[in-house]
Amino acid sequence: MDSHVQCRYHQCAMLKSIITKVNTVPSIFVHGHTASGKTLCIKRVLDQQELPHVLIHCAEFYTQKLIYEHILTQLNRTNQPAGKCEDMNSFVRLLHQTLKHERYTNTTAYLVFERAEKLRSLPANVLPALLRLKELSQSQVCVILESEIPWENFRQFPTGYREPITLHFSPYSKDDLIEILSSLVPDDTDKDFYTNYCHLIVNVFFTITRNLRELKYLANMNFKKYCEPVNTGAVAATNHRALWKAIEPQLKTAINSIYLHEMSSSQWEKVQAEDEGAIKLTDCNLKQSVELPYFSKYLLIAAYLASYNPAKSDRKFFVKNCGRLRKQTLTKNPDKTSNQIIGPKQFQLDRLMAIFYSIVEGKVMPTTHLYTQISNLVSLQLLATVSGESQFDSPKYKCLATLEFIQSVSRTVEFQILHYLHDFN
Amino acid sequence: MKSICFRVKFKMVVCNDAIAACDILMEEMFNGTNLDVQVQDDIHAQNIYDLKCLIDKCVLYGESNSILVVGPRGCGKTHVVDSTIAKVLENKQDDVSIVRLNGLLQTDDNIALEEITRQLKLENVVQDMVFGSFEQKMQFLLESLRAGSKDSQPIVFILDEFDLFANHRNQTLLYNLFDIAQTKQTPISVIGVTCRLDVTELLEKRVKSRFSHRYIYMFHRLAFSTLVDTLAFWLKLPDKYCKRKASYAIQWNKRMDTLLQDSQIKDEMLFRFNMITDMHSVKQMAAKIVGNCRDIEATSLPEEKHFLEAFKVLELDCKAAMLQGTSILELCLIIAMKHLTEIYESGEPFNFQMVYAHYKKFSERKSSMKTCPKPIAMKAFEHLIDLEIVKPVDHSSALLKQYRSMRLLVTSKEIENAVLHYSGCPADVKRWSFIDSIH
């Protein structure tokens, strides 16, 4: 069986020296960035030696009960739950019983905890007890913890830890990434052609992300487009320069949606198929398109203005026919940091309504419907109530909408929001 | 790949002497405990003697008592208790019951009571009776213990991580154990093992007054020569192996001896020794060295570099290594945060919006890089939060996430180091990181 994991030879060798059939290190801590091959290497080494092991993803098994029962069921190789096991004490006892089975004589069982940093949120005894599980259960068992957080950050409780053997997975270098990506060449593609493509992908996106998973996703997404000129015969497969010229705009737009995965891959392909892909891209942005009633929109805009404008400047923006006033403009203090940086300020309902009446078109009666819309906005989490429950008559709010969002809302009612913002005038 | 060993149907066929040697050493290290016992018994002979006297009094003459073994982690407390118990059991196997509890396992009195019942093998008795509540269990156990007289079978309670038992509600278990130890009932001796010097302060007044206030204090007694000896013991092949592969094993052991005498390695060891507190770390050191030796070619021997590499790995600063693995964008954000922290010397927190504004100013004016859009920078920032490089000051989630106040958890020195060693870091980013404040 081939145990070779690309670019991880040294780490695998180290793992192999401590993960063996009979000798047990009580605990191992494996540390490295996401997608740096931690789980892969551990699994390879364990599988290669056919050692019994249980993988526990701590985001999936998030309580003591789930973790213990999962481990016991897996080790017992039954489908039925192994019975109630809610605390460390019964877990250790049952584990000892399980490992007495002849299947486990002279064999070490390995418990691999992925995202081990989540274990810290469990009761304080769990992590220290796991680290000395071998000693406590008096059986051949080894606990492997995987995390992207260094070991120092685990030592937050006063209860001491038996220091595990730590193993660091260094991040992949640029060359490593290219090597790994180009080894995933699709079946019907020329290897050199694909390697060249991977060079391109890594060089474009490397400054933004080093996450292998993300790069893999990006490589898959854009490959069809890259092949297009070759398939149509417009460009020769060896003409790298022309191919780069063809794909460049496509990748430039992809940079703007790295990590976000705003659309599924099928949608992405659809966008690619159309020529005006770049224009479509902004329309697809679901977050910016929330349908609100007409008055709600104005209320939201008013709330935004109240949150981000100082109360003093209201006079400047909202008092009508103030030609004389405008001349003695409010002197803006250049040292003051703008509200766009500090965040929204709270405001009173009265101020919100005042601004609302001055910006809304037509005459609006202050009915209960208007006020229900405010509480609607609160439940949509576009506004937040700041004052306590006790203040009925003058509630205070904060606006939670972002500038981008409010701009798109005001575009729909043709309101020039930037003209009314203190920071932009 | 030359140095891969193949396993065929559970039987190990090793084609490489060096790997075989390493495997044996690792096995000795973590399964054979002979050295531990030898060394530690010698060091703690007096303590073991004292403790044995006390338990003997309980076992032979029915005198109840209680004692605390206090000492820093890894100094051999548990070992002292274990070997004392082993000595007591040697000749009086049937005359004494041992109950072992651990504060990490029995997290409340209810669980602890169940465990005591189990270890005293009273389950059969319990099965016939229906126990609903904690009180009933307690009552049953107390009655069982009180029923005895001076001549009943003595019980030794060992409470590991004793300080954790003090956190239990009302300290009921401790109160009752100490109470029985004070009266002429079933002879029991309570041995608490803890690393906290202030452990008696944790006890309630009524519990404290029932404790006998006997202590055994233990300290680290690790000399540099012991360290070297221990290391040598774990790095040299044991005799049973020497018989099979005699010539290679002798060579190996000889090489290890000379390497341990090497001046550079000795210096390194002395440096590490000043940071070492217990046997576990020595063992870890040996494990790292042996692990490094695995990539030796077939029949050659370990060299100096294997030692030095192991020392280097042990010194590895995980935080620095983590900073090396961030992308350029993340690094830029970290530098921006560093600048913000330096401006507000009082340590005022910052928010994402400030960081992004600062980053944008840099990348638009002074850098050749394209400015990254805000949502992506936000994602990168969230990744940094996951890595615990930055931390939210408060946990209120009501506010928008870009305005949550944050604090940086790495020092500017660490960041400067990371930037210096970052491979392929653009020159303008490097220059930017060393500017003192915002310009």
XYZ file of N, CA and C in Angstrom, chain A residues 20-192:
519
model
N 2.099 3.281 16.199
C 2.401 1.895 15.856
C 1.450 0.979 16.594
N 1.604 -0.307 16.324
C 0.589 -1.233 16.807
C 0.619 -1.400 18.321
N 1.792 -1.562 18.875
C 1.836 -1.897 20.295
C 2.229 -0.749 21.206
N 3.205 0.022 20.796
C 3.639 1.048 21.744
C 2.714 2.250 21.697
N 2.393 2.742 22.829
C 1.424 3.823 22.860
C 2.005 5.063 23.494
N 1.973 6.118 22.752
C 2.167 7.429 23.327
C 0.790 7.789 23.882
N 0.698 8.353 25.078
C -0.641 8.615 25.608
C -1.442 9.601 24.767
N -0.790 10.651 24.259
C -1.560 11.611 23.472
C -0.653 12.348 22.493
N -1.228 12.705 21.360
C -0.490 13.428 20.323
C -1.293 14.669 19.967
N -0.621 15.772 19.797
C -1.308 16.982 19.367
C -0.766 17.379 17.999
N -1.641 17.411 17.018
C -1.223 17.752 15.658
C -1.751 19.143 15.328
N -0.841 20.002 14.947
C -1.210 21.395 14.771
C -0.821 21.873 13.385
N -1.717 22.546 12.716
C -1.412 23.083 11.396
C -2.634 23.774 10.827
N -2.407 24.570 9.801
C -3.522 25.323 9.226
C -4.566 24.396 8.616
N -5.754 24.954 8.354
C -6.793 24.159 7.702
C -6.293 23.706 6.339
N -6.733 22.530 5.950
C -6.353 21.959 4.655
C -4.845 21.873 4.501
N -4.168 21.389 5.546
C -2.740 21.148 5.361
C -2.438 19.660 5.485
N -3.467 18.831 5.367
C -3.243 17.396 5.275
C -3.125 16.666 6.592
N -3.600 17.265 7.663
C -3.468 16.617 8.975
C -4.239 15.302 9.015
N -5.542 15.410 8.765
C -6.384 14.222 8.857
C -5.960 13.170 7.835
N -5.628 13.634 6.650
C -5.241 12.702 5.587
C -4.047 11.864 6.015
N -3.010 12.531 6.520
C -1.797 11.812 6.917
C -2.098 10.829 8.038
N -2.848 11.285 9.038
C -3.134 10.412 10.177
C -3.911 9.200 9.723
N -4.904 9.443 8.884
C -5.728 8.336 8.403
C -4.910 7.352 7.575
N -4.051 7.898 6.705
C -3.185 7.032 5.910
C -2.353 6.111 6.785
N -1.708 6.741 7.784
C -0.815 5.961 8.633
C -1.597 4.900 9.396
N -2.773 5.278 9.888
C -3.578 4.319 10.651
C -4.091 3.194 9.759
N -4.581 3.570 8.587
C -5.123 2.569 7.669
C -4.050 1.605 7.195
N -2.885 2.174 6.946
C -1.811 1.364 6.409
C -1.440 0.249 7.381
N -1.490 0.564 8.664
C -1.124 -0.454 9.644
C -2.339 -1.204 10.162
N -3.503 -0.891 9.584
C -4.751 -1.547 9.965
C -5.007 -1.451 11.461
N -4.828 -0.262 11.983
C -5.050 -0.055 13.410
C -6.487 0.384 13.648
N -7.104 -0.100 14.720
C -8.472 0.350 15.007
C -8.473 1.812 15.418
N -9.350 2.578 14.808
C -9.396 3.990 15.176
C -10.804 4.545 15.017
N -11.078 5.605 15.725
C -12.359 6.299 15.618
C -12.068 7.754 15.322
N -12.730 8.289 14.291
C -12.596 9.712 13.983
C -13.743 10.457 14.632
N -13.429 11.481 15.380
C -14.485 12.278 16.009
C -14.313 13.716 15.562
N -15.293 14.221 14.854
C -15.236 15.630 14.468
C -15.970 16.431 15.533
N -15.252 17.293 16.220
C -15.826 17.915 17.407
C -16.908 18.933 17.093
N -17.040 19.326 15.837
C -18.164 20.188 15.499
C -19.429 19.336 15.374
N -19.244 18.092 14.963
C -20.386 17.200 14.776
C -20.815 16.598 16.112
N -19.849 16.140 16.881
C -20.151 15.570 18.199
C -19.781 16.619 19.230
N -20.783 17.362 19.649
C -20.471 18.561 20.416
C -20.809 18.459 21.882
N -21.349 17.306 22.309
C -21.540 17.151 23.755
C -20.787 15.911 24.209
N -20.595 15.821 25.512
C -19.883 14.659 26.056
C -20.590 13.376 25.653
N -21.926 13.383 25.807
C -22.693 12.171 25.561
C -22.493 11.687 24.125
N -22.601 12.616 23.171
C -22.446 12.249 21.760
C -21.058 11.671 21.500
N -20.048 12.316 22.052
C -18.681 11.860 21.812
C -18.478 10.454 22.359
N -18.841 10.258 23.614
C -18.563 8.969 24.250
C -19.328 7.837 23.582
N -20.606 8.093 23.313
C -21.410 7.010 22.743
C -20.957 6.677 21.335
N -20.528 7.704 20.604
C -20.005 7.452 19.254
C -18.761 6.567 19.323
N -17.849 6.913 20.215
C -16.608 6.135 20.332
C -16.922 4.695 20.693
N -17.801 4.519 21.681
C -18.075 3.164 22.145
C -18.770 2.326 21.074
N -19.730 2.943 20.366
C -20.405 2.191 19.302
C -19.422 1.774 18.226
N -18.541 2.705 17.867
C -17.577 2.401 16.808
C -16.634 1.287 17.248
N -16.180 1.355 18.473
C -15.218 0.352 18.936
C -15.875 -1.014 19.117
N -17.156 -0.993 19.505
C -17.861 -2.266 19.675
C -18.317 -2.849 18.345
N -18.221 -2.051 17.317
C -18.655 -2.438 15.965
C -20.090 -2.925 15.946
N -20.926 -2.216 16.651
C -22.347 -2.540 16.600
C -23.081 -1.311 16.120
N -24.299 -1.526 15.708
C -25.078 -0.385 15.269
C -25.895 0.196 16.407
N -26.150 -0.665 17.403
C -26.950 -0.155 18.512
C -26.089 0.729 19.385
N -26.710 1.725 19.969
C -25.967 2.532 20.926
C -25.541 1.678 22.111
N -24.373 1.987 22.609
C -23.769 1.134 23.629
C -24.375 1.339 25.007
N -25.499 1.998 25.064
C -26.080 2.271 26.370
C -25.769 3.689 26.783
N -26.382 4.081 27.869
C -26.219 5.473 28.281
C -24.819 5.727 28.805
N -24.221 6.780 28.317
C -22.887 7.118 28.804
C -22.764 8.629 28.746
N -22.903 9.266 29.881
C -22.983 10.720 29.860
C -21.809 11.405 30.528
N -21.045 10.672 31.301
C -19.944 11.344 31.986
C -18.647 10.580 31.793
N -17.578 11.258 32.099
C -16.239 10.715 31.906
C -16.062 9.404 32.659
N -16.647 9.339 33.854
C -16.444 8.160 34.683
C -16.945 6.896 34.002
N -18.188 6.928 33.533
C -18.708 5.717 32.900
C -18.029 5.471 31.561
N -17.622 6.543 30.883
C -16.917 6.355 29.614
C -15.626 5.581 29.826
N -14.854 6.011 30.810
C -13.579 5.339 31.066
C -13.815 3.892 31.441
N -14.850 3.636 32.223
C -15.121 2.262 32.640
C -15.514 1.403 31.439
N -16.447 1.940 30.625
C -16.923 1.174 29.467
C -15.819 0.990 28.434
N -14.973 2.007 28.302
C -13.867 1.902 27.348
C -12.930 0.773 27.772
N -12.667 0.727 29.053
C -11.794 -0.330 29.566
C -12.388 -1.699 29.267
N -13.707 -1.825 29.482
C -14.378 -3.101 29.199
C -14.300 -3.450 27.721
N -14.560 -2.438 26.882
C -14.563 -2.673 25.441
C -13.201 -3.139 24.957
N -12.170 -2.474 25.449
C -10.833 -2.783 24.946
C -10.293 -4.080 25.517
N -11.042 -4.675 26.430
C -10.622 -5.988 26.931
C -10.938 -7.082 25.921
N -11.848 -6.767 25.018
C -12.237 -7.719 23.978
C -10.997 -8.220 23.256
N -11.056 -9.481 22.827
C -9.842 -10.079 22.246
C -9.396 -9.391 20.955
N -10.361 -8.705 20.326
C -10.017 -7.983 19.105
C -8.908 -6.956 19.379
N -8.885 -6.461 20.589
C -7.960 -5.387 20.898
C -6.750 -5.821 21.715
N -6.549 -7.111 21.867
C -5.358 -7.520 22.600
C -4.137 -7.185 21.762
N -3.164 -6.631 22.421
C -1.913 -6.231 21.764
C -2.108 -5.236 20.637
N -3.202 -4.517 20.677
C -3.408 -3.491 19.658
C -3.821 -2.202 20.366
N -3.348 -1.118 19.853
C -3.745 0.155 20.432
C -4.908 0.729 19.641
N -5.899 1.224 20.352
C -7.001 1.905 19.678
C -6.691 3.398 19.646
N -6.945 4.010 18.505
C -6.646 5.431 18.371
C -7.927 6.240 18.273
N -7.996 7.284 19.071
C -9.145 8.189 19.004
C -8.661 9.511 18.426
N -9.172 9.845 17.251
C -8.710 11.060 16.571
C -9.768 12.145 16.689
N -9.428 13.238 17.333
C -10.376 14.339 17.503
C -10.028 15.449 16.519
N -10.907 15.672 15.541
C -10.694 16.795 14.628
C -11.269 18.054 15.244
N -10.717 19.179 14.886
C -11.129 20.482 15.444
C -11.189 20.413 16.967
N -10.085 19.988 17.539
C -10.067 19.727 18.984
C -10.276 20.986 19.799
N -10.117 22.158 19.182
C -10.291 23.385 19.969
C -11.710 23.496 20.533
N -12.645 22.780 19.892
C -14.029 22.818 20.384
C -14.158 22.092 21.719
N -13.242 21.207 22.017
C -13.309 20.470 23.282
C -13.189 21.415 24.471
N -12.621 22.570 24.221
C -12.436 23.504 25.327
C -13.752 24.021 25.870
N -14.806 23.960 25.037
C -16.088 24.483 25.516
C -16.837 23.447 26.351
N -16.347 22.221 26.394
C -16.963 21.199 27.243
C -16.507 21.423 28.685
N -17.099 20.712 29.656
C -16.662 20.889 31.038
C -15.155 20.731 31.203
N -14.631 21.425 32.207
C -13.184 21.568 32.326
C -12.445 20.255 32.526
N -13.146 19.199 32.916
C -12.411 17.965 33.187
C -12.169 17.130 31.932
N -12.877 17.433 30.848
C -12.850 16.534 29.693
C -11.473 16.488 29.032
N -10.939 17.659 28.721
C -9.680 17.697 27.984
C -8.518 17.098 28.783
N -8.318 17.507 30.042
C -7.241 16.873 30.801
C -7.427 15.370 30.953
N -8.678 14.937 31.094
C -8.914 13.504 31.244
C -8.601 12.763 29.954
N -8.943 13.358 28.818
C -8.644 12.704 27.534
C -7.138 12.569 27.345
N -6.407 13.582 27.782
C -4.961 13.552 27.570
C -4.293 12.458 28.389
N -4.914 12.060 29.484
C -4.334 10.945 30.232
C -5.253 9.730 30.220
N -5.947 9.570 29.110
C -6.915 8.479 29.008
C -6.240 7.119 29.161
N -5.049 7.007 28.651
C -4.347 5.723 28.736
C -4.135 5.333 30.188
N -3.722 6.321 30.966
C -3.444 6.077 32.371
C -4.752 5.818 33.140
N -5.774 6.591 32.828
C -7.015 6.484 33.587
C -7.776 5.203 33.278
N -7.781 4.822 32.009
C -8.555 3.643 31.642
C -7.706 2.381 31.711
N -6.436 2.546 31.933
C -5.506 1.423 32.021
C -5.661 0.464 30.855
N -5.781 1.038 29.679
C -5.823 0.184 28.499
C -5.025 0.849 27.388
N -4.810 0.087 26.328
C -3.982 0.591 25.240
C -4.803 1.524 24.364
N -4.708 2.789 24.658
C -5.477 3.740 23.869
C -4.650 5.006 23.704
N -4.816 5.650 22.554
C -4.041 6.859 22.306
C -4.984 7.924 21.760
N -4.875 9.122 22.269
C -5.745 10.206 21.838
C -4.959 11.145 20.930
N -5.461 11.386 19.740
C -4.814 12.323 18.824
C -5.715 13.550 18.691
N -5.177 14.697 18.994
C -5.951 15.926 18.862
C -5.456 16.694 17.645
N -6.394 17.173 16.842
C -6.011 17.965 15.671
C -6.601 19.349 15.834
N -5.810 20.353 15.565
C -6.354 21.694 15.672
C -5.530 22.658 14.851
N -6.117 23.820 14.554
C -5.328 24.836 13.863
C -4.873 25.902 14.844
N -5.129 25.661 16.112
C -4.741 26.621 17.135
C -3.559 26.056 17.910
N -2.544 26.869 18.188
C -1.386 26.305 18.890
C -1.729 25.824 20.295
N -0.868 24.951 20.810
C -1.149 24.290 22.070
C -1.245 25.281 23.223
N -0.525 26.399 23.130
C -0.557 27.376 24.225
C -1.988 27.806 24.528
N -2.799 27.948 23.477
C -4.160 28.438 23.682
C -5.063 27.410 24.345
N -4.582 26.179 24.487
C -5.390 25.169 25.159
C -5.210 25.226 26.666
N -4.091 25.749 27.086
C -3.813 25.729 28.521
C -4.505 26.884 29.217
N -5.826 26.893 29.205
C -6.507 28.021 29.812
C -7.071 27.674 31.174
N -7.206 26.400 31.480
C -7.748 26.027 32.777
C -6.608 25.803 33.754
N -6.867 26.004 35.035
C -5.816 25.759 36.007
C -5.450 24.280 36.131
N -6.399 23.412 35.825
C -6.105 21.983 35.913
C -5.022 21.627 34.919
N -4.064 20.877 35.394
C -2.902 20.642 34.545
C -3.161 19.648 33.439
N -2.374 19.774 32.418
C -2.456 18.855 31.305
C -1.205 17.993 31.265
N -1.393 16.740 30.950
C -0.241 15.927 30.591
C 0.150 16.370 29.189
N 1.330 16.956 29.064
C 1.714 17.545 27.776
C 1.747 16.469 26.686
N 1.015 16.681 25.615
C 1.059 15.702 24.525
C 2.308 15.908 23.671
N 2.608 14.932 22.866
C 3.681 15.105 21.893
C 3.141 15.957 20.762
N 3.765 17.083 20.505
C 3.200 17.957 19.482
C 3.906 17.748 18.149
N 3.131 17.933 17.121
C 3.625 17.728 15.775
C 3.083 18.872 14.935
N 3.977 19.561 14.256
C 3.522 20.718 13.495
C 3.488 20.394 12.007
N 2.372 20.727 11.376
C 2.280 20.592 9.921
C 2.519 21.980 9.339
N 3.656 22.154 8.688
C 3.959 23.471 8.148
C 3.025 23.761 6.971
N 2.732 25.031 6.720
C 1.834 25.351 5.597
C 2.487 24.973 4.265
N 1.661 24.652 3.295
C 2.179 24.329 1.963
C 2.806 25.569 1.345
N 3.941 25.399 0.709
C 4.519 26.521 -0.015
C 3.840 26.622 -1.381
N 4.182 27.662 -2.107
C 3.587 27.863 -3.424
C 3.839 26.656 -4.335
N 5.079 26.176 -4.312
C 5.417 25.048 -5.176
C 4.649 23.790 -4.787
N 4.523 23.603 -3.453
C 3.756 22.454 -2.972
C 2.331 22.506 -3.515
N 1.737 23.694 -3.425
C 0.352 23.851 -3.864
C 0.211 23.515 -5.337
N 1.174 24.020 -6.133
C 1.108 23.747 -7.574
C 1.230 22.254 -7.831
N 2.161 21.626 -7.074
C 2.379 20.192 -7.280
C 1.110 19.400 -6.956
N 0.492 19.748 -5.836
C -0.694 18.990 -5.426
C -1.851 19.228 -6.391
N -2.070 20.494 -6.748
C -3.180 20.800 -7.653
C -3.003 20.115 -8.999
N -1.768 20.136 -9.503
C -1.603 19.581 -10.842
C -1.643 18.057 -10.839
N -1.547 17.454 -9.650
C -1.679 15.996 -9.618
C -3.147 15.584 -9.714
N -4.041 16.549 -9.561
C -5.470 16.226 -9.633
C -5.988 16.422 -11.055
N -5.149 16.150 -12.012
C -5.499 16.398 -13.414
C -6.705 15.538 -13.826
N -7.692 16.159 -14.510
C -8.840 15.380 -14.992
C -8.391 14.328 -16.014
N -9.200 13.300 -16.160
C -8.776 12.130 -16.926
C -8.372 12.430 -18.363
N -9.191 13.232 -19.044
C -8.967 13.385 -20.478
C -8.139 14.630 -20.819
N -7.330 15.056 -19.867
C -6.577 16.277 -20.118
C -5.079 15.994 -20.131
N -4.399 16.777 -20.937
C -2.945 16.640 -21.016
C -2.318 17.166 -19.729
N -1.313 16.466 -19.228
C -0.766 16.800 -17.915
C -0.061 18.162 -17.917
N 0.746 18.392 -18.944
C 1.482 19.663 -18.992
C 0.542 20.851 -19.107
